[in-house]
Amino acid sequence: MAAAKEKASVCCSRDAPARVAGAPVIPMRAIAASPVGKVVAFAAGGGERVAASAAGASGAVIEEIAAVQPTTAKASSKGIPIMTRAQRCHPLDPLSAAEIAVAVATVRAAGRSPEERDSMRFVEAVLLEPEKNVVALADAYFFPPFQPSLLPRSKGSAVIPSRLPPRRARLVVYNKQSNETSIWIVELSEVHAATRGGHHRGKVISSEVVPDVQPAMDAMEYAECEATVKSYPPFIEAMKRRGVDDMDLVMVDAWCAGYYNEADAPSRRLGKPLIFCRTESDSPMENGYARPVEGIYVVVDMQNNAVIEFEDRKLVPLPPPDHLRNYTPGETRGGVDRSDVKPLIINQPEGPSFRINGYFVEWQKWNFRIGFTPKEGLVIYSVAYVDGSRGRRPIAHRLSFVEMVVPYGDPNEPHYRKNAFDAGEDGLGKNAHSLKKGCDCLGYIKYFDAHFTNFTGGVETIENCVCLHEEDHGILWKHQDWRTGLAEVRRSRRLTVSFICTVANYEYGFYWHFYQDGKIEAEVKLTGILSLGALMPGESRKYGTTIAPGLYAPVHQHFFVARIDMAVDCKPNEAHNQVVEVNVKVESAGTHNVHNNAFYAEEKLLKSELQAMRDCDPSSARHWIVRNTRTVNRTGQPTGYRLVPGSNCLPLALPEAKFLRRAGFLKHNLWVTQYKSDEMFPGGEFPNQNPRIHEGLPTWVKKDRPLEETDIVLWYVFGLTHIPRLEDWPVMPVERIGFMLVVSAFELFSVSVIGSEPKDPFVAFT
């Protein structure tokens, strides 16, 4: 992942140029530290903020100049090295394209034979994240804004090292010849990325074959699967029986096999594709998902690109072409687009309020780092709030969406086996969009690129993959004195970091919003195209909604898992957090409730991991607070952050449902664990064809580790039940779901909100 240019977006026309003609290019200084440690924002023309002309429809493209060059540390008279400048790569920066190339070349060179090297397929190459103390060391003494309070020195403490440990890459490699999956750790030299252009400078630290697993599928495999099925003679004959002779019309979506019985064991790499058929071969934007092909059962050996099972079980007629099937502009679907929407231009005449240095973001009183992985997509690191004289107050070490599961509720073939693990089986990050061609974000935008290895070991870049921008969010607070008629009001501004991915038919947008009052909102936006089924003439099914003749959309659910590594008021070497559950209770009738109206909030400490398997309960306004056990506010209350649920659900399936073998973590909305660096994914790292029951969270919590004062990780599972509507066709309007992290006795409001400027320079002109 790499920092990309910032863009002032001035319109939302699909034909708008990437850069407005005549827009000025404004150099942006990298944030640097002065001798006294003051951080200077990027500037134009010597100012402390970016300024750009905003007259009319003009915009500005803001380009970042070269990053601060690395230097060696100078030793003070007391023998303590002082970093006068930052080093090149922060320990949490995503792997660069050059680092990925080096890591892949290092692993390939370590192959024992030409055959082994040729059969290597690279599923993932990702940063091996360092321990938290290394991150603290980097933030304290090596990278601006230098924060030595993170690791305060005392007499006799260890000398600060002059260099950070080398960065490491972690690679998941699939051997197409042996059907083995291995994990490699490669140490990277800083030299290669700066001066060698990807020259081989890596060192293998370890390699390990992981038995009985299948890694995530790759886009190259999906293409190979489609070609294999479409060239299989019995399949061609089956399509002819359905009136289709042109294989160019056929779409084959390779779904992972899941695990239903021993035939799905990971000893073979399997795909069980779904089939669709377009009606027009010369229309690349036609919605092919409008014509599902039912009755054909195919199993593909993905290792050898061969069909190993095939049955034409039932001749279900293809649904007739639906004139409403397409979602492209009006003239391509026989309709007319809206003409009554006037332009809305986001105008920030003095530029954005955020400051960027590489992947480090500062906005208002917030600061954090941006990361990206092939599996999770966007990762937010080292979230903190600068609170006046109290300085930098940590809130969370790491925030991300680590898994999602989409189980379908139709017991008929093929829908009963549709239960995709979109992160673990496919990769949310690897399926992310480039946002440079759309209007996914408006305003002054900071984009970040993402780098991945493809299946054969090449490096691919998704340009403008992550979007960072400010949004007006209505009013933050208001009050009018009815006696005097005087009123005070403040507008709310939020900083949004997001990315969007497509997994087959569905789109998912993942957003982290940071607010001026200290809230953090996690939001998922669901859109895209329904996964459909075909009906026999006159047939209807209670397990779905008929949306067109011969066409229905099965009921299903979408579940997301957020991993929230909290650090409320905790420095890196501290583990002083606990979790309290809060339920609102109605007071019993009696002397304490003579008017029968009394209720109160009751708290319960979650003392261990097994106690902390909890579900949402809207009837009691249930929420959870992560508290610091040793820091209090001015009233003596422990400081904390609340996890406030939004709408939610649990799986609508019997306990014996086969998909719950791999997704036992869906059985509760909240799990709490002690931090452990290798506990990252709730269903284990390799859910594809996983035969093991309840791997991941349900197994980890059996240790029942204490939680009364420790390094806390929250796993919040949230979902929605989708009963499709006719209005969800041909493309589904966005559904939103998420949760909030809200300040609780953290005492930020008066400092950060009441004193905000009443006149907000963030203006939307219509």
CSV table of C-alpha atoms in Angstrom, one decimal, residues 202-531:
chain,number,residue,atom,x,y,z
A,202,GLY,CA,15.5,-10.9,1.8
A,203,LYS,CA,16.3,-13.6,4.2
A,204,VAL,CA,14.1,-16.6,5.0
A,205,ILE,CA,13.6,-16.7,8.8
A,206,SER,CA,11.2,-19.7,8.8
A,207,SER,CA,9.0,-21.8,6.7
A,208,GLU,CA,6.3,-24.3,7.8
A,209,VAL,CA,3.9,-26.6,6.0
A,210,VAL,CA,0.4,-26.3,7.5
A,211,PRO,CA,-1.4,-29.6,7.2
A,212,ASP,CA,-5.0,-30.2,6.3
A,213,VAL,CA,-5.8,-26.7,5.1
A,214,GLN,CA,-6.7,-24.9,1.9
A,215,PRO,CA,-5.9,-21.2,1.6
A,216,ALA,CA,-8.1,-18.5,0.1
A,217,MET,CA,-9.0,-18.7,-3.6
A,218,ASP,CA,-7.4,-16.3,-6.1
A,219,ALA,CA,-8.9,-14.4,-9.0
A,220,MET,CA,-6.6,-16.3,-11.3
A,221,GLU,CA,-8.1,-19.6,-10.1
A,222,TYR,CA,-11.6,-18.2,-10.6
A,223,ALA,CA,-10.8,-17.4,-14.3
A,224,GLU,CA,-9.3,-20.9,-14.7
A,225,CYS,CA,-12.3,-22.5,-13.2
A,226,GLU,CA,-14.6,-20.7,-15.6
A,227,ALA,CA,-12.6,-21.7,-18.6
A,228,THR,CA,-12.4,-25.4,-17.4
A,229,VAL,CA,-16.2,-25.6,-16.9
A,230,LYS,CA,-17.1,-23.9,-20.2
A,231,SER,CA,-14.8,-26.2,-22.2
A,232,TYR,CA,-16.2,-29.4,-20.6
A,233,PRO,CA,-18.2,-31.3,-23.2
A,234,PRO,CA,-21.0,-32.6,-20.9
A,235,PHE,CA,-21.5,-29.0,-19.6
A,236,ILE,CA,-21.7,-27.7,-23.2
A,237,GLU,CA,-24.4,-30.3,-23.9
A,238,ALA,CA,-26.3,-29.4,-20.8
A,239,MET,CA,-26.4,-25.8,-21.8
A,240,LYS,CA,-27.6,-26.7,-25.3
A,241,ARG,CA,-30.5,-28.5,-23.7
A,242,ARG,CA,-31.3,-25.1,-22.2
A,243,GLY,CA,-31.1,-23.4,-25.5
A,244,VAL,CA,-27.7,-21.9,-25.2
A,245,ASP,CA,-25.1,-22.6,-27.8
A,246,ASP,CA,-22.8,-19.6,-27.3
A,247,MET,CA,-20.4,-20.3,-24.4
A,248,ASP,CA,-19.5,-16.6,-24.4
A,249,LEU,CA,-22.8,-15.9,-22.8
A,250,VAL,CA,-22.1,-18.2,-19.9
A,251,MET,CA,-20.8,-16.9,-16.5
A,252,VAL,CA,-19.2,-19.4,-14.0
A,253,ASP,CA,-18.7,-18.0,-10.5
A,254,ALA,CA,-16.3,-20.4,-8.6
A,255,TRP,CA,-17.6,-20.7,-5.0
A,256,CYS,CA,-15.5,-22.4,-2.4
A,257,ALA,CA,-16.8,-25.8,-1.4
A,258,GLY,CA,-17.3,-25.2,2.3
A,259,TYR,CA,-17.3,-28.4,4.4
A,260,TYR,CA,-20.3,-30.7,4.5
A,261,ASN,CA,-18.8,-34.2,4.6
A,262,GLU,CA,-15.5,-36.0,4.0
A,263,ALA,CA,-15.8,-35.4,0.3
A,264,ASP,CA,-15.0,-31.8,0.9
A,265,ALA,CA,-11.9,-32.5,2.9
A,266,PRO,CA,-8.9,-30.3,2.2
A,267,SER,CA,-6.9,-33.2,0.7
A,268,ARG,CA,-8.3,-31.8,-2.6
A,269,ARG,CA,-8.7,-28.1,-3.6
A,270,LEU,CA,-12.3,-27.9,-4.7
A,271,GLY,CA,-14.6,-25.4,-6.3
A,272,LYS,CA,-18.4,-25.7,-6.6
A,273,PRO,CA,-19.4,-23.1,-9.1
A,274,LEU,CA,-22.7,-21.3,-9.7
A,275,ILE,CA,-23.7,-20.9,-13.3
A,276,PHE,CA,-25.4,-17.8,-15.0
A,277,CYS,CA,-26.2,-16.9,-18.5
A,278,ARG,CA,-26.4,-13.5,-20.2
A,279,THR,CA,-28.7,-12.8,-23.2
A,280,GLU,CA,-26.5,-10.5,-25.2
A,281,SER,CA,-22.9,-11.3,-26.1
A,282,ASP,CA,-22.1,-7.8,-27.3
A,283,SER,CA,-23.3,-6.0,-24.1
A,284,PRO,CA,-20.4,-6.1,-21.5
A,285,MET,CA,-22.5,-4.3,-18.9
A,286,GLU,CA,-25.5,-6.6,-19.1
A,287,ASN,CA,-26.5,-8.0,-15.7
A,288,GLY,CA,-25.8,-11.7,-16.2
A,289,TYR,CA,-26.9,-12.6,-12.7
A,290,ALA,CA,-30.5,-12.1,-13.9
A,291,ARG,CA,-30.4,-15.6,-15.5
A,292,PRO,CA,-29.2,-18.3,-13.0
A,293,VAL,CA,-28.8,-21.8,-14.5
A,294,GLU,CA,-30.4,-24.3,-12.1
A,295,GLY,CA,-30.1,-28.1,-12.1
A,296,ILE,CA,-26.4,-28.4,-13.0
A,297,TYR,CA,-24.1,-29.7,-10.4
A,298,VAL,CA,-20.3,-29.3,-11.0
A,299,VAL,CA,-17.3,-29.9,-8.8
A,300,VAL,CA,-13.9,-28.7,-10.0
A,301,ASP,CA,-10.5,-29.8,-8.9
A,302,MET,CA,-8.9,-26.4,-8.7
A,303,GLN,CA,-5.4,-27.8,-8.3
A,304,ASN,CA,-5.5,-29.6,-11.7
A,305,ASN,CA,-8.2,-27.5,-13.4
A,306,ALA,CA,-10.4,-30.5,-14.1
A,307,VAL,CA,-14.1,-31.2,-13.7
A,308,ILE,CA,-14.3,-34.2,-11.3
A,309,GLU,CA,-18.1,-34.4,-10.8
A,310,PHE,CA,-20.8,-33.4,-13.1
A,311,GLU,CA,-24.6,-34.0,-13.1
A,312,ASP,CA,-27.4,-32.5,-15.0
A,313,ARG,CA,-29.9,-33.2,-12.3
A,314,LYS,CA,-32.9,-31.2,-13.4
A,315,LEU,CA,-33.9,-29.2,-16.5
A,316,VAL,CA,-35.0,-25.9,-15.1
A,317,PRO,CA,-35.9,-23.4,-17.9
A,318,LEU,CA,-33.8,-20.3,-18.0
A,319,PRO,CA,-35.7,-17.3,-16.7
A,320,PRO,CA,-37.0,-15.1,-19.6
A,321,PRO,CA,-35.0,-11.9,-20.1
A,322,ASP,CA,-36.2,-9.3,-17.6
A,323,HIS,CA,-36.4,-5.8,-19.2
A,324,LEU,CA,-35.5,-4.4,-15.8
A,325,ARG,CA,-32.4,-6.5,-15.3
A,326,ASN,CA,-29.8,-3.9,-16.1
A,327,TYR,CA,-28.5,-1.1,-13.8
A,328,THR,CA,-26.6,0.9,-16.4
A,329,PRO,CA,-27.7,4.4,-17.5
A,330,GLY,CA,-31.3,4.8,-18.7
A,331,GLU,CA,-30.8,4.5,-22.4
A,332,THR,CA,-29.2,1.1,-22.1
A,333,ARG,CA,-32.1,-0.3,-20.1
A,334,GLY,CA,-35.0,1.3,-21.9
A,335,GLY,CA,-35.6,3.9,-19.3
A,336,VAL,CA,-34.8,7.6,-18.6
A,337,ASP,CA,-32.3,8.8,-16.0
A,338,ARG,CA,-33.3,11.6,-13.5
A,339,SER,CA,-32.9,15.1,-14.8
A,340,ASP,CA,-34.2,17.0,-11.7
A,341,VAL,CA,-31.0,16.8,-9.6
A,342,LYS,CA,-29.1,20.0,-9.4
A,343,PRO,CA,-25.3,20.1,-8.8
A,344,LEU,CA,-24.0,19.9,-5.3
A,345,ILE,CA,-20.3,21.0,-4.9
A,346,ILE,CA,-18.3,20.4,-1.8
A,347,ASN,CA,-16.1,23.4,-1.2
A,348,GLN,CA,-13.3,23.7,1.3
A,349,PRO,CA,-11.7,27.1,0.4
A,350,GLU,CA,-8.8,26.7,2.8
A,351,GLY,CA,-8.1,23.1,2.1
A,352,PRO,CA,-8.7,20.1,4.3
A,353,SER,CA,-8.1,20.1,8.1
A,354,PHE,CA,-6.3,16.8,8.2
A,355,ARG,CA,-2.5,16.4,8.0
A,356,ILE,CA,-0.8,13.4,6.4
A,357,ASN,CA,2.7,12.1,6.8
A,358,GLY,CA,3.1,8.8,4.9
A,359,TYR,CA,0.4,6.7,6.6
A,360,PHE,CA,0.2,8.8,9.7
A,361,VAL,CA,-3.0,10.9,10.0
A,362,GLU,CA,-3.8,13.8,12.2
A,363,TRP,CA,-7.2,15.5,12.3
A,364,GLN,CA,-8.6,17.8,14.9
A,365,LYS,CA,-7.4,16.0,18.1
A,366,TRP,CA,-7.3,12.5,16.5
A,367,ASN,CA,-4.3,10.7,15.3
A,368,PHE,CA,-3.8,7.2,13.9
A,369,ARG,CA,-2.1,5.1,11.2
A,370,ILE,CA,-3.6,3.5,8.1
A,371,GLY,CA,-2.8,0.0,7.0
A,372,PHE,CA,-4.1,-2.5,4.5
A,373,THR,CA,-4.0,-6.3,4.2
A,374,PRO,CA,-5.2,-8.7,1.5
A,375,LYS,CA,-7.6,-10.4,3.9
A,376,GLU,CA,-9.0,-7.6,6.0
A,377,GLY,CA,-8.6,-4.6,3.7
A,378,LEU,CA,-8.4,-1.4,5.7
A,379,VAL,CA,-6.7,-1.5,9.1
A,380,ILE,CA,-6.6,1.4,11.6
A,381,TYR,CA,-3.6,1.4,14.0
A,382,SER,CA,-2.6,3.4,17.1
A,383,VAL,CA,-5.8,5.4,17.6
A,384,ALA,CA,-5.3,8.2,20.1
A,385,TYR,CA,-6.8,11.5,21.1
A,386,VAL,CA,-4.7,14.6,22.1
A,387,ASP,CA,-6.4,15.9,25.2
A,388,GLY,CA,-4.8,19.2,26.1
A,389,SER,CA,-2.6,19.0,29.2
A,390,ARG,CA,-3.2,15.3,29.4
A,391,GLY,CA,-1.4,14.8,26.1
A,392,ARG,CA,-1.9,11.8,23.8
A,393,ARG,CA,-4.5,9.4,25.2
A,394,PRO,CA,-4.5,6.0,23.6
A,395,ILE,CA,-7.8,4.4,22.7
A,396,ALA,CA,-7.2,1.4,20.5
A,397,HIS,CA,-4.1,-0.4,19.1
A,398,ARG,CA,-5.8,-1.9,16.0
A,399,LEU,CA,-9.2,-1.8,14.4
A,400,SER,CA,-10.3,-3.9,11.4
A,401,PHE,CA,-13.0,-6.2,9.9
A,402,VAL,CA,-11.6,-9.7,10.1
A,403,GLU,CA,-14.3,-11.9,8.7
A,404,MET,CA,-17.7,-11.9,7.2
A,405,VAL,CA,-20.1,-14.8,6.5
A,406,VAL,CA,-23.2,-14.9,4.3
A,407,PRO,CA,-25.4,-17.9,4.9
A,408,TYR,CA,-28.5,-18.5,2.8
A,409,GLY,CA,-31.8,-19.8,4.1
A,410,ASP,CA,-33.1,-21.9,1.2
A,411,PRO,CA,-32.6,-25.6,1.8
A,412,ASN,CA,-32.7,-26.4,-2.0
A,413,GLU,CA,-29.7,-27.1,-4.2
A,414,PRO,CA,-27.5,-25.1,-4.8
A,415,HIS,CA,-28.5,-22.4,-2.3
A,416,TYR,CA,-28.1,-24.4,0.9
A,417,ARG,CA,-24.3,-24.5,0.3
A,418,LYS,CA,-24.1,-20.7,-0.3
A,419,ASN,CA,-22.3,-19.6,3.0
A,420,ALA,CA,-19.4,-17.6,1.8
A,421,PHE,CA,-16.5,-16.5,4.2
A,422,ASP,CA,-15.7,-13.5,2.1
A,423,ALA,CA,-12.5,-12.5,4.1
A,424,GLY,CA,-11.1,-16.0,4.8
A,425,GLU,CA,-12.1,-17.6,1.5
A,426,ASP,CA,-11.6,-14.7,-0.9
A,427,GLY,CA,-10.0,-11.7,0.8
A,428,LEU,CA,-11.7,-8.3,1.3
A,429,GLY,CA,-8.6,-6.4,0.5
A,430,LYS,CA,-7.7,-8.3,-2.6
A,431,ASN,CA,-11.1,-7.6,-4.0
A,432,ALA,CA,-11.0,-3.9,-3.3
A,433,HIS,CA,-11.8,-1.3,-5.9
A,434,SER,CA,-9.8,1.5,-7.4
A,435,LEU,CA,-11.9,4.6,-6.4
A,436,LYS,CA,-10.3,6.9,-9.0
A,437,LYS,CA,-13.1,6.2,-11.6
A,438,GLY,CA,-16.1,6.8,-9.4
A,439,CYS,CA,-17.6,9.3,-7.0
A,440,ASP,CA,-17.4,7.1,-4.0
A,441,CYS,CA,-16.0,10.1,-2.0
A,442,LEU,CA,-16.5,13.9,-2.4
A,443,GLY,CA,-14.4,16.8,-1.2
A,444,TYR,CA,-10.7,17.1,-0.7
A,445,ILE,CA,-9.6,13.5,-0.8
A,446,LYS,CA,-6.4,11.7,0.3
A,447,TYR,CA,-6.1,8.4,-1.5
A,448,PHE,CA,-3.8,5.5,-0.6
A,449,ASP,CA,-2.8,2.8,-3.1
A,450,ALA,CA,-2.6,-0.9,-2.1
A,451,HIS,CA,-0.1,-3.4,-3.2
A,452,PHE,CA,-0.6,-7.2,-3.4
A,453,THR,CA,1.1,-10.3,-4.8
A,454,ASN,CA,-0.9,-12.1,-7.5
A,455,PHE,CA,-1.1,-15.8,-7.7
A,456,THR,CA,2.0,-16.3,-9.7
A,457,GLY,CA,4.1,-13.9,-7.6
A,458,GLY,CA,3.8,-10.7,-9.5
A,459,VAL,CA,3.0,-7.4,-7.7
A,460,GLU,CA,-0.3,-5.7,-8.5
A,461,THR,CA,-1.3,-2.2,-7.4
A,462,ILE,CA,-4.9,-1.0,-6.7
A,463,GLU,CA,-4.6,2.7,-7.2
A,464,ASN,CA,-6.7,5.0,-5.0
A,465,CYS,CA,-7.8,2.0,-3.0
A,466,VAL,CA,-8.4,3.8,0.4
A,467,CYS,CA,-10.2,7.1,0.6
A,468,LEU,CA,-9.8,9.6,3.4
A,469,HIS,CA,-11.9,12.8,3.5
A,470,GLU,CA,-13.9,15.1,5.7
A,471,GLU,CA,-17.7,15.1,5.8
A,472,ASP,CA,-20.3,17.6,7.2
A,473,HIS,CA,-22.5,15.6,9.5
A,474,GLY,CA,-25.3,17.9,10.4
A,475,ILE,CA,-25.4,19.6,13.8
A,476,LEU,CA,-23.1,18.5,16.6
A,477,TRP,CA,-25.1,20.2,19.3
A,478,LYS,CA,-27.5,23.1,19.8
A,479,HIS,CA,-29.4,24.9,22.5
A,480,GLN,CA,-31.7,27.9,22.5
A,481,ASP,CA,-32.6,29.7,25.7
A,482,TRP,CA,-36.4,30.2,25.6
A,483,ARG,CA,-36.3,33.2,27.9
A,484,THR,CA,-33.7,35.2,25.9
A,485,GLY,CA,-34.2,33.7,22.5
A,486,LEU,CA,-30.4,33.3,22.2
A,487,ALA,CA,-29.1,30.2,20.6
A,488,GLU,CA,-25.8,28.4,20.2
A,489,VAL,CA,-25.2,25.7,17.6
A,490,ARG,CA,-22.1,23.8,16.3
A,491,ARG,CA,-21.9,21.8,13.1
A,492,SER,CA,-20.5,18.3,13.3
A,493,ARG,CA,-17.5,17.4,11.2
A,494,ARG,CA,-16.3,13.8,10.8
A,495,LEU,CA,-13.2,12.2,9.2
A,496,THR,CA,-14.0,9.2,7.2
A,497,VAL,CA,-11.6,6.4,6.1
A,498,SER,CA,-13.0,3.8,3.7
A,499,PHE,CA,-12.6,1.2,1.0
A,500,ILE,CA,-15.1,-0.8,-1.1
A,501,CYS,CA,-14.8,-4.3,-2.4
A,502,THR,CA,-16.7,-6.6,-4.7
A,503,VAL,CA,-17.1,-10.3,-3.9
A,504,ALA,CA,-18.9,-11.9,-6.9
A,505,ASN,CA,-22.3,-10.3,-7.0
A,506,TYR,CA,-22.2,-8.2,-3.8
A,507,GLU,CA,-20.4,-4.9,-3.0
A,508,TYR,CA,-19.4,-4.0,0.6
A,509,GLY,CA,-18.2,-0.6,1.7
A,510,PHE,CA,-16.2,-0.5,5.0
A,511,TYR,CA,-16.0,2.8,6.8
A,512,TRP,CA,-14.4,4.2,10.0
A,513,HIS,CA,-15.8,7.6,11.0
A,514,PHE,CA,-14.0,9.8,13.6
A,515,TYR,CA,-16.1,12.5,15.3
A,516,GLN,CA,-15.2,15.7,17.1
A,517,ASP,CA,-16.9,14.5,20.3
A,518,GLY,CA,-14.6,11.5,20.6
A,519,LYS,CA,-16.9,8.9,19.0
A,520,ILE,CA,-15.7,6.3,16.5
A,521,GLU,CA,-18.3,4.7,14.2
A,522,ALA,CA,-17.8,1.5,12.3
A,523,GLU,CA,-20.1,1.2,9.3
A,524,VAL,CA,-20.7,-1.3,6.5
A,525,LYS,CA,-22.7,-0.4,3.5
A,526,LEU,CA,-24.1,-3.3,1.5
A,527,THR,CA,-25.1,-2.9,-2.2
A,528,GLY,CA,-24.6,-4.8,-5.4
A,529,ILE,CA,-26.7,-7.6,-7.0
A,530,LEU,CA,-28.8,-10.3,-5.3
A,531,SER,CA,-27.7,-13.9,-5.7
